[in-house]
Coordinates of C-alpha atoms in Angstrom, one line a residue:
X1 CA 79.3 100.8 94.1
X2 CA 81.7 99.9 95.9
X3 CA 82.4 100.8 100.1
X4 CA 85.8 101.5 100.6
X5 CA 88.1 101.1 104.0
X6 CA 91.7 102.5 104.7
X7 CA 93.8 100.6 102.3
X8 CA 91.2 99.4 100.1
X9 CA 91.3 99.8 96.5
X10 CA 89.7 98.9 93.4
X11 CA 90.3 99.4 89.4
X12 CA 88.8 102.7 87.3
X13 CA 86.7 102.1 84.2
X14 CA 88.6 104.4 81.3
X15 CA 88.2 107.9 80.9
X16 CA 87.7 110.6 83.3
X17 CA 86.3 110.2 87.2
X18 CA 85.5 112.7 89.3
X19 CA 86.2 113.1 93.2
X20 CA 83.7 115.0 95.5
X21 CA 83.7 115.8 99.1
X22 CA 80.5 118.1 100.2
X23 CA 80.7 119.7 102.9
X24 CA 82.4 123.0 104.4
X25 CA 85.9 121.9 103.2
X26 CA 88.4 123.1 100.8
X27 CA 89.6 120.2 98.4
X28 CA 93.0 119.9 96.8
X29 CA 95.4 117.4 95.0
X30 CA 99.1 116.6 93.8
X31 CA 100.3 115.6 91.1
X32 CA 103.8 113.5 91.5
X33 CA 105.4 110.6 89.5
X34 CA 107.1 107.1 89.9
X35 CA 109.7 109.0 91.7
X36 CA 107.2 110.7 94.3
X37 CA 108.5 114.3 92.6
X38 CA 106.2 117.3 92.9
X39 CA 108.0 118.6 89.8
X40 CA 106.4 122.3 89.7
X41 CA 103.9 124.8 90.8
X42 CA 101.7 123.3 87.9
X43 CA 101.5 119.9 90.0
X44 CA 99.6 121.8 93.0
X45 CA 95.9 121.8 92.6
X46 CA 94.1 123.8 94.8
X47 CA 91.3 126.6 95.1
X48 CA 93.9 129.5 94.0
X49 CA 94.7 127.2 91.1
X50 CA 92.1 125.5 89.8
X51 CA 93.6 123.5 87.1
X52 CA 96.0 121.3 85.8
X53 CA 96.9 118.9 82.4
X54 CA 94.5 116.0 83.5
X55 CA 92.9 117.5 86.7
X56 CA 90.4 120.4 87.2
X57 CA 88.7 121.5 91.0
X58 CA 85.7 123.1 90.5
X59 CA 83.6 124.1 94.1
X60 CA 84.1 120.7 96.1
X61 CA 84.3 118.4 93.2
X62 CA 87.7 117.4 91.2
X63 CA 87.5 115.8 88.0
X64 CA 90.6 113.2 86.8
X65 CA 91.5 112.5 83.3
X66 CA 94.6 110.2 84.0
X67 CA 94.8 110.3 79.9
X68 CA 95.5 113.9 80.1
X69 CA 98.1 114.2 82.8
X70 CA 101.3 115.6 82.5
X71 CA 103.9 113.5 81.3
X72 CA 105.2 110.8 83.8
X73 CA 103.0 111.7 85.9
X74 CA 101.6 108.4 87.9
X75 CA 99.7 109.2 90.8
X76 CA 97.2 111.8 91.9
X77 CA 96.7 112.6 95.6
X78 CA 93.5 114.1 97.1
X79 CA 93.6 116.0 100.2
X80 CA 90.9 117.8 102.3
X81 CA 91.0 120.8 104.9
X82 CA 88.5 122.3 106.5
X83 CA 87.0 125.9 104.1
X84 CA 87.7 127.7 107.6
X85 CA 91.3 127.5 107.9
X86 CA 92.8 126.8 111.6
X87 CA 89.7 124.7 112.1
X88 CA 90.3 120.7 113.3
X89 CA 88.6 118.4 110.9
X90 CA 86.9 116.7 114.1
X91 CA 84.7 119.8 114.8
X92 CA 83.3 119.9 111.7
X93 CA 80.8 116.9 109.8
X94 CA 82.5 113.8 108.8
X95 CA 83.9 114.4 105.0
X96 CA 82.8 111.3 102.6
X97 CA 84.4 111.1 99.5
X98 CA 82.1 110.4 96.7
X99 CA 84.0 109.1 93.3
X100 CA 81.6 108.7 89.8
X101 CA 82.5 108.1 86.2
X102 CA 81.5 108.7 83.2
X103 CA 77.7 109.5 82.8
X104 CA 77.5 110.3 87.1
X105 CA 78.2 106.2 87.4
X106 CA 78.5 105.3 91.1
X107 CA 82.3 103.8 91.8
X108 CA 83.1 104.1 95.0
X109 CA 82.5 105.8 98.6
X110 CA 84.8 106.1 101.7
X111 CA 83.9 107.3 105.0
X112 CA 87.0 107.7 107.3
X113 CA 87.3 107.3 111.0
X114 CA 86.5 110.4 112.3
X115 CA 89.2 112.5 112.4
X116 CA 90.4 114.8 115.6
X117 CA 92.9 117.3 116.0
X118 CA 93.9 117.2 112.0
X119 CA 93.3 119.9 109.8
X120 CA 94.5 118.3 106.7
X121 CA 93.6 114.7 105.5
X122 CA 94.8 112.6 102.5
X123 CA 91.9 111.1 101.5
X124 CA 92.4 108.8 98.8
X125 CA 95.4 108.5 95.4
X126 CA 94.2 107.8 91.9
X127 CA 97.5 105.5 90.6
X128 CA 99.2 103.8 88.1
X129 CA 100.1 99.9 88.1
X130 CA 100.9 98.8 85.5
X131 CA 98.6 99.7 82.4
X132 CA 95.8 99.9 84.9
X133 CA 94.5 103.3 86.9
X134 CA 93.4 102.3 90.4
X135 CA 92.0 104.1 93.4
X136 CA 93.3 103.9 96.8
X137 CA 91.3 105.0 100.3
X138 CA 93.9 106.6 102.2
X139 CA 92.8 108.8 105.2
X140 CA 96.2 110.1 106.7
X141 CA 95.6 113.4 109.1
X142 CA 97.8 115.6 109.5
X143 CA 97.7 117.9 113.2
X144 CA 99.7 120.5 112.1
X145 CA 98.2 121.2 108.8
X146 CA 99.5 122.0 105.4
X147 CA 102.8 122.4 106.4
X148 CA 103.1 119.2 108.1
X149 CA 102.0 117.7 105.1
X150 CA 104.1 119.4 103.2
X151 CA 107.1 117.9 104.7
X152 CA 106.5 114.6 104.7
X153 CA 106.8 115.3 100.7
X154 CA 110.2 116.8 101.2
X155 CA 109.2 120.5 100.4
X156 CA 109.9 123.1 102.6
X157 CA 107.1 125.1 103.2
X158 CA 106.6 129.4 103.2
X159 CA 104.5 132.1 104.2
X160 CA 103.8 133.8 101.4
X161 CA 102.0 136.7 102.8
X162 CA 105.5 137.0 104.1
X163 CA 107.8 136.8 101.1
X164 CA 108.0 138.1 98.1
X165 CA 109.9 135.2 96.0
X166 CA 110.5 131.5 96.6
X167 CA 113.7 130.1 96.9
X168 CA 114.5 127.2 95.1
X169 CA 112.9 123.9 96.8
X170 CA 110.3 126.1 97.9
X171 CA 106.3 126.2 97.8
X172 CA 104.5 128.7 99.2
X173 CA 100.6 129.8 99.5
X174 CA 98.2 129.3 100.4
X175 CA 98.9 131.0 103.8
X176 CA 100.3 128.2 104.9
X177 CA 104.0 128.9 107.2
X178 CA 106.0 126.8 107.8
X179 CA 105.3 124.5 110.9
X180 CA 102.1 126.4 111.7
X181 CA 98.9 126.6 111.5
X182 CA 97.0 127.5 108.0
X183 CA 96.7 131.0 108.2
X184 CA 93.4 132.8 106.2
X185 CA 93.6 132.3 102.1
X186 CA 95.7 134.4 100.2
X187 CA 95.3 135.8 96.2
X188 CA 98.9 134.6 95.5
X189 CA 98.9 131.6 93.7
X190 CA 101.7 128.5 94.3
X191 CA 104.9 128.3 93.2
X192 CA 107.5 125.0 93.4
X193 CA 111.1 125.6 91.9
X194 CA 113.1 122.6 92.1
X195 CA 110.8 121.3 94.3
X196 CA 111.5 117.2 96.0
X197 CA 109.3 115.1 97.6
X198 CA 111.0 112.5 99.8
X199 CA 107.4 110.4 100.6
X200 CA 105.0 109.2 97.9
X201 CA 101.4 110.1 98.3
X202 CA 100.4 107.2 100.9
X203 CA 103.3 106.6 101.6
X204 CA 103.2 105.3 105.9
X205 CA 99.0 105.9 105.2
X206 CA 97.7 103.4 107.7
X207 CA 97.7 103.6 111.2
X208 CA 100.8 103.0 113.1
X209 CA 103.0 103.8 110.3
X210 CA 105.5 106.8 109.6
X211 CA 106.6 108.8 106.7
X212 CA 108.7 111.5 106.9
X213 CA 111.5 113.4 105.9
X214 CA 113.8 115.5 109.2
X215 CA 116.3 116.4 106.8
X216 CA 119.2 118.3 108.5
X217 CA 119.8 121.4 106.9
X218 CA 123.7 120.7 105.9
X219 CA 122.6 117.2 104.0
X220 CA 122.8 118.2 100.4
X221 CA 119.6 118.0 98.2
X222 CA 119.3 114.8 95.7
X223 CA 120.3 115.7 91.9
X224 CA 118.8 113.6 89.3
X225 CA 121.7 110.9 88.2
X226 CA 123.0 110.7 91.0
X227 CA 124.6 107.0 91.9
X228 CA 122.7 104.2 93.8
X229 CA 123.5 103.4 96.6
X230 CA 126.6 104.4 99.3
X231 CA 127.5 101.6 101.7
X232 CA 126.1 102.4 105.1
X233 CA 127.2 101.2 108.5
X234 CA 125.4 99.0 110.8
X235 CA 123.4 101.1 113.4
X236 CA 124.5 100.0 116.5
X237 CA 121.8 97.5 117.9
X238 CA 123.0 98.1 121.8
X239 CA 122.3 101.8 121.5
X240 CA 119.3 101.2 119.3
X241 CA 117.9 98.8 122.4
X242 CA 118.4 101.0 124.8
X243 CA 117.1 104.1 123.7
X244 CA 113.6 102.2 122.5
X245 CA 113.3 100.0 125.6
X246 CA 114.0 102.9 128.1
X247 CA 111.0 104.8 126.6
X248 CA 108.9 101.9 126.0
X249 CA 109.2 101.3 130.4
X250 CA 108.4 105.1 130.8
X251 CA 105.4 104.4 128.8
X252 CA 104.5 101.4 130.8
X253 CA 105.3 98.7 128.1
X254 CA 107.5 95.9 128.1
X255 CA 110.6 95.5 126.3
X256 CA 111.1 94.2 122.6
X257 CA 114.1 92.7 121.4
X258 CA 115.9 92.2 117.8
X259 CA 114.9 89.8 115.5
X260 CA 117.2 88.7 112.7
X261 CA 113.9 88.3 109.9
X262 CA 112.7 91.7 110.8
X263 CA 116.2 93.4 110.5
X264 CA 116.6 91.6 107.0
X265 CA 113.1 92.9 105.6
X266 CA 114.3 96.3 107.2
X267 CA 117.9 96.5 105.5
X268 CA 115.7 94.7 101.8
X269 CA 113.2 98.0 102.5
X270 CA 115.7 100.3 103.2
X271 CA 117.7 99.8 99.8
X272 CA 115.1 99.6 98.3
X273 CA 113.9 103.2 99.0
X274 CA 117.4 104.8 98.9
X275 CA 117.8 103.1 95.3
X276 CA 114.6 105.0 94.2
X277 CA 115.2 108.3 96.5
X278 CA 112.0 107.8 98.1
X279 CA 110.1 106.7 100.9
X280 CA 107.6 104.3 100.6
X281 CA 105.4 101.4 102.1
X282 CA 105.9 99.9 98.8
X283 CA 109.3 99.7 97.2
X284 CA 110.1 100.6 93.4
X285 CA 109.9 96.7 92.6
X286 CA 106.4 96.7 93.8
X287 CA 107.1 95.3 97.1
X288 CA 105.7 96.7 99.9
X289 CA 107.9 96.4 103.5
X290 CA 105.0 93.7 104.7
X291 CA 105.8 91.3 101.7
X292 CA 109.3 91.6 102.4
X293 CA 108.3 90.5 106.1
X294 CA 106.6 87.5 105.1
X295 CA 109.3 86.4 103.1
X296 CA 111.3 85.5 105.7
X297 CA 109.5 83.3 107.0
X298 CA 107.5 85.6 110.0
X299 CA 104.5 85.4 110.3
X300 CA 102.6 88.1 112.1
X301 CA 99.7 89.2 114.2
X302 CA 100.7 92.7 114.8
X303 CA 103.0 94.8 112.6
X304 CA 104.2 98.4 112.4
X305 CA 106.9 100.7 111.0
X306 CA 108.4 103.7 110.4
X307 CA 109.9 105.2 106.9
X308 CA 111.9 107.9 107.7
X309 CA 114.3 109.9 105.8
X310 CA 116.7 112.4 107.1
X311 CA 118.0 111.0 110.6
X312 CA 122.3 110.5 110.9
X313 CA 122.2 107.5 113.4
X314 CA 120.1 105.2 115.5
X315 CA 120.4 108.4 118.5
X316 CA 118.1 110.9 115.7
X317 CA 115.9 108.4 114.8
X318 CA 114.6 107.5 118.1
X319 CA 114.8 111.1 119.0
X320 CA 112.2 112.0 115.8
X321 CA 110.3 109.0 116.8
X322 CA 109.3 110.4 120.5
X323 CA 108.1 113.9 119.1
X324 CA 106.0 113.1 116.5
X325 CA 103.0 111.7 117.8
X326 CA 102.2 109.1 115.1
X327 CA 105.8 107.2 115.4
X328 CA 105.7 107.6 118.9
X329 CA 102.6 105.6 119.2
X330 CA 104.4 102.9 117.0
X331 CA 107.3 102.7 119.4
X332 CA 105.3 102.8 122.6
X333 CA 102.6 99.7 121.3
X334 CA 102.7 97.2 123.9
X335 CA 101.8 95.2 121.7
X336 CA 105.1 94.2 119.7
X337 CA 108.2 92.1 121.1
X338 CA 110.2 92.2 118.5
X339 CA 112.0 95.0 116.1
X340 CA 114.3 95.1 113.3
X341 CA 116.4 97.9 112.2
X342 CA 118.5 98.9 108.8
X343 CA 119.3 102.2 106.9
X344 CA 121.2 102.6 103.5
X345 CA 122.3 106.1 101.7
X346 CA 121.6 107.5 98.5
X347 CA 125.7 108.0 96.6
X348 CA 126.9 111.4 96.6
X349 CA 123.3 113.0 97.9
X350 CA 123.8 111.3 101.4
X351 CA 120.5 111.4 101.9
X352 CA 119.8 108.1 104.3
X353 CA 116.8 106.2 104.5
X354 CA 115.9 104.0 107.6
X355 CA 113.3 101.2 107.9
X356 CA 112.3 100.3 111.7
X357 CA 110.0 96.9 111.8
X358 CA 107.8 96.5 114.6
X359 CA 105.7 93.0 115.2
X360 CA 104.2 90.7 117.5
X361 CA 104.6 86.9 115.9
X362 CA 101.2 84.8 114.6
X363 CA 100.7 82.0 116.7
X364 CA 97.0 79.7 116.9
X365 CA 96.3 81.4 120.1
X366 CA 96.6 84.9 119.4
X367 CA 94.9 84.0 116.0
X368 CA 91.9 82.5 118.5
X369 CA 92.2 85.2 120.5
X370 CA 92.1 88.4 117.4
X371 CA 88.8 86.5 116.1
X372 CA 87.2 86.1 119.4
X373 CA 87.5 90.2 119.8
X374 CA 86.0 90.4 116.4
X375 CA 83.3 88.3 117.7
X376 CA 83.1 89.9 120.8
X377 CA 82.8 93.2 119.1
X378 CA 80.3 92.3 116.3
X379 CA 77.9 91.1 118.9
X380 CA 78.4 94.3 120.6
X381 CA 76.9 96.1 117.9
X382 CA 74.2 93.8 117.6
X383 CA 73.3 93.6 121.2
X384 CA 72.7 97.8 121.0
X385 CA 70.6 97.4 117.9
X386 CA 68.4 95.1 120.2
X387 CA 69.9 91.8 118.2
X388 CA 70.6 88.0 118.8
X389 CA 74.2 87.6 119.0
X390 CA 75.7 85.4 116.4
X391 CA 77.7 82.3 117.0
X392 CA 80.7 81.0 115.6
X393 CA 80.5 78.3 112.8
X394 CA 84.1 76.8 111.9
X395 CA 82.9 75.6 108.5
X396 CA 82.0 79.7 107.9
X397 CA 85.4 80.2 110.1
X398 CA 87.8 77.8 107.9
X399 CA 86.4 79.7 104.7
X400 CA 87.1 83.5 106.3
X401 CA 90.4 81.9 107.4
X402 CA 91.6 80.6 104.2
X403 CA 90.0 83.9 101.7
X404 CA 91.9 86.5 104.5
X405 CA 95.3 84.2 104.1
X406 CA 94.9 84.0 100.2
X407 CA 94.3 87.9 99.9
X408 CA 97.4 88.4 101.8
X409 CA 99.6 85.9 99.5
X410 CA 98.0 86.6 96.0
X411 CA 98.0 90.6 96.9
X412 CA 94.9 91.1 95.8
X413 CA 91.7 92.5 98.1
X414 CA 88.2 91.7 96.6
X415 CA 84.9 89.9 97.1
X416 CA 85.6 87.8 94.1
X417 CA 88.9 85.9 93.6
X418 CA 91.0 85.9 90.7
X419 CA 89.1 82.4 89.7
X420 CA 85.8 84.2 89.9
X421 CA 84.5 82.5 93.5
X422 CA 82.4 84.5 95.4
X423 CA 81.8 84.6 99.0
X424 CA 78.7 81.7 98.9
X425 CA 81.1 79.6 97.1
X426 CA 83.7 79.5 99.3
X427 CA 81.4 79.1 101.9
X428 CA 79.9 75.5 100.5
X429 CA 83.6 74.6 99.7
X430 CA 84.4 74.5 103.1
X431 CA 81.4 72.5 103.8
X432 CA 79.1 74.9 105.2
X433 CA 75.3 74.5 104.0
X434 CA 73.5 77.8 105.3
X435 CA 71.0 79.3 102.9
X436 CA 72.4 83.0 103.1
X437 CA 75.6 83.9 102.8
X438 CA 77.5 87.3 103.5
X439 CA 80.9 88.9 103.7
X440 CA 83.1 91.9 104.8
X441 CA 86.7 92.3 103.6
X442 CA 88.9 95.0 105.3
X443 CA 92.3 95.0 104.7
X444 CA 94.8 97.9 106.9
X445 CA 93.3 98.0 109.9
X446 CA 95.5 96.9 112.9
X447 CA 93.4 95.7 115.7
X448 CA 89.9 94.3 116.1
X449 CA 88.9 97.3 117.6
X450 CA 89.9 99.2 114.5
X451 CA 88.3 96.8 111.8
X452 CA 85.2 96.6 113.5
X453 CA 84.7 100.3 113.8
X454 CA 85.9 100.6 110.1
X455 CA 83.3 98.1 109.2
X456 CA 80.3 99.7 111.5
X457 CA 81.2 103.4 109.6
X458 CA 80.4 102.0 106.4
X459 CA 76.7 101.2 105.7
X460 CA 77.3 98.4 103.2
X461 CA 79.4 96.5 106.1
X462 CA 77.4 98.1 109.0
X463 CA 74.1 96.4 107.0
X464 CA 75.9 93.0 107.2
X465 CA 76.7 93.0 110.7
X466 CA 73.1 94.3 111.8
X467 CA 71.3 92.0 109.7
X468 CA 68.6 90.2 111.6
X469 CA 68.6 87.0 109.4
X470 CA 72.4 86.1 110.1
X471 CA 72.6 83.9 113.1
X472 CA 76.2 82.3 112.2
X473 CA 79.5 83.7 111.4
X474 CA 83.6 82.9 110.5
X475 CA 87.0 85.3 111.3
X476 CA 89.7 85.3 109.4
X477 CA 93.0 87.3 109.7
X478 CA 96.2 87.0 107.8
X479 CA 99.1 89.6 107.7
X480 CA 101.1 90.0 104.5
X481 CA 100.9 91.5 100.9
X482 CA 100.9 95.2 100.0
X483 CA 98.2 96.2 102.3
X484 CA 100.0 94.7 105.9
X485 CA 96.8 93.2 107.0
X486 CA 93.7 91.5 105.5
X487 CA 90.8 90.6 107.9
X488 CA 87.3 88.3 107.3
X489 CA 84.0 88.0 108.2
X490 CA 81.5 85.3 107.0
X491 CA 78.2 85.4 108.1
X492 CA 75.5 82.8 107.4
X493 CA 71.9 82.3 107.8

């Protein structure tokens, strides 16, 4: 079985698996396809409507058929809200999410950081690449509940205690209005006309990412057909500068300037989306916006962004940026120096998409510095469990180093490599001769704070870290491929 982080994914045996959260919590999924479209009121499945072609909720536990789904549909979202509606996730037990297959086989388990003010959660996406079904671990709160994540997939949201039918491009139940709070369940069940979802499930899931969709309310809605792509004028870098840098001194941080590789990946992102009418982290040519990054030849240590749809300039992007808490965090992140910016429109819809790059360059110093922290932290944990701290082995080191840099260029995050090596072997390839060998893999996270604590919320990883027989161990950390961020650690004995 296998311990999933944020971002982490791995294959699904054929058949039917099935998705189960106990607890006090209400579970629910969508249904959308390549195009991120939740096409009806038979996409939504929730507690007032229990089934769908391919997906069935019954109690806390939802069982996928991706054989059985609707046509084109390619990717199945599962979200989680607490059975007591109004209620913040962080008062209640930690949800898990527990994911079998046929015969009750074990597949996979995620824990989440702890959520705390969210009431809704997107937990993890069964998807489609290629001719092979995958599962992602997501964990994307949302404060303002339903509603909020409603919008980021482009539907408005009603109260359907308060209304008797829904306009086209609606949904409405259950109890959610819009922009508030869930309110208490309602018989009525869901129903979507026309309705358009502007961010794919997981789309901007990892921390210090954005997805959303501020639509104005005069920008016409997308009709299917519709041309690619409408030249779009440069956003004015001056104005762009100022605004960001002004806010980043009020929150105490220093100053980042434009840089040319980030504002190409930006404008190669932001067609990208507009050609497909959707945001994403990963384009419709299976490139995601860190891929197009490293392509230019920057290499990076700390990266963030934000997806947004909807904004008319540089002016409304910043301004949605500062009152959304998420983005706002991204912009503030002392971290970064440098930022990129590009936006392209969508033909006769005029719907714009924007791609803001945020990043703090790789060098071998900050490099030494991020697997220091890791260090540092590890032996934390160990010191409170009444352990010996472990020490730093640059055989163990060059072999973290090299698996973390070759996840990140080959795109692929697992303990065994596409040649079949495993974690011992490329451990004695790099010269190191201890008798035990272990490994973590994360791949997501964006600090060594975060990996860590990812790491010491998952027993598998937690078991490594605290294991008294290690007395050695290796960082690595490489940014890149579809995940952003893939970190390291060797241990030895």
């Amino acid at each position: 079985m296998s311990e999933l982080v944020p971002g982490g994914n791995l294959p699904l045996p054929e058949g039917a698996v099935t998705v189960r959260v106990p607890g006090p919590f209400d579970v629910s999924a969508l249904v959308t396809d390549d195009g991120g479209r939740v096409r009806g009121d038979g996409d939504f499945v929730f507690y007032n409507q229990p089934s769908a072609p391919g997906a069935r909720l019954s109690g806390d536990t939802l069982t996928v058929d991706p054989r059985r789904l609707r046509a084109g549909a390619t990717r199945v979202t599962v979200v989680v809200s607490p059975a007591d509606p109004g209620t913040p996730l962080g008062r209640l037990p930690a949800p898990v999410l527990q994911v079998t297959g046929a015969g009750g086989r074990p597949l996979a388990r995620f824990a989440p950081p702890r959520p705390r003010q969210e009431t809704v959660l997107l937990l993890a996406e069964i998807y489609r690449r290629g001719g092979t079904w995958k599962l992602r671990a997501l964990g994307q709160g949302y404060a303002d509940g339903l509603a909020g994540l409603a919008r980021d997939f482009g539907v408005d949201v009603v109260d359907d205690s308060s209304t008797s039918a829904a306009p086209s491009g609606a949904l409405t139940g259950p109890g959610t209005g819009r922009g508030t709070a869930p309110a208490a369940r309602t018989p009525g069940r869901p129903t979507a006309s026309g309705a358009r979802s502007a961010a794919p499930p997981g789309a901007g899931t990892r921390p210090g990412s954005s997805s959303a969709h501020p639509s104005p309310p005069s920008r016409p809605a997308a009709r299917p057909g519709t041309p690619l792509l409408a030249p779009a004028p440069s956003p004015e870098p001056a104005t762009f500068l100022t605004l960001v840098n002004s806010a980043r001194s009020t929150a105490g941080s220093p100053p980042v300037t434009l840089d040319p590789r980030l504002t190409d990946a930006a404008r190669a992102h932001a067609s990208a989306m507009a050609s497909a009418g959707r945001l994403g982290v990963e384009g419709p040519d299976g490139i995601s916006v860190f891929q197009r990054l490293t392509a230019t030849g920057y290499a990076y240590l700390t990266v963030g962004e934000h997806l947004v749809s909807g904004p008319r300039n540089a002016s409304e992007l910043v301004e949605y940026c500062l009152r959304t808490e998420q983005p706002r965090r991204t912009l503030h992140d002392p971290a970064h120096v440098h930022v990129g910016l590009a936006h392209a429109t969508k033909g006769r819809s005029g719907d714009t998409y924007w791609t803001a790059l945020w990043a703090r360059p790789l060098t071998p110093t900050e490099l030494t510095r991020t697997a220091d922290e890791v260090v540092g932290l590890t032996n934390r944990e160990r010191a409170r469990a009444g352990l010996p701290p472990l020490g730093v082995d640059p055989l163990l080191a060059r072999a973290a180093q090299a698996y973390s840099t070759d996840m990140a260029v080959r795109a692929f995050y697992s303990h065994t490599s596409p040649e079949g090596t495993q974690p011992w072997d490329r451990a004695a390839a790099a010269g190191a001769t201890r008798r035990s060998i272990g490994e973590n893999i994360a791949c997501g996270q964006r600090s060594a704070a975060e990996v860590v604590e990812g790491w010491m919320n998952s027993p598998g990883h937690r078991a490594n870290i605290l294991k008294p027989d290690f007395t050695h161990i290796g960082i690595g950390f490489a940014g890149g491929g579809p995940a952003g961020t893939y970190w390291t650690q060797l241990f030895g004995a």
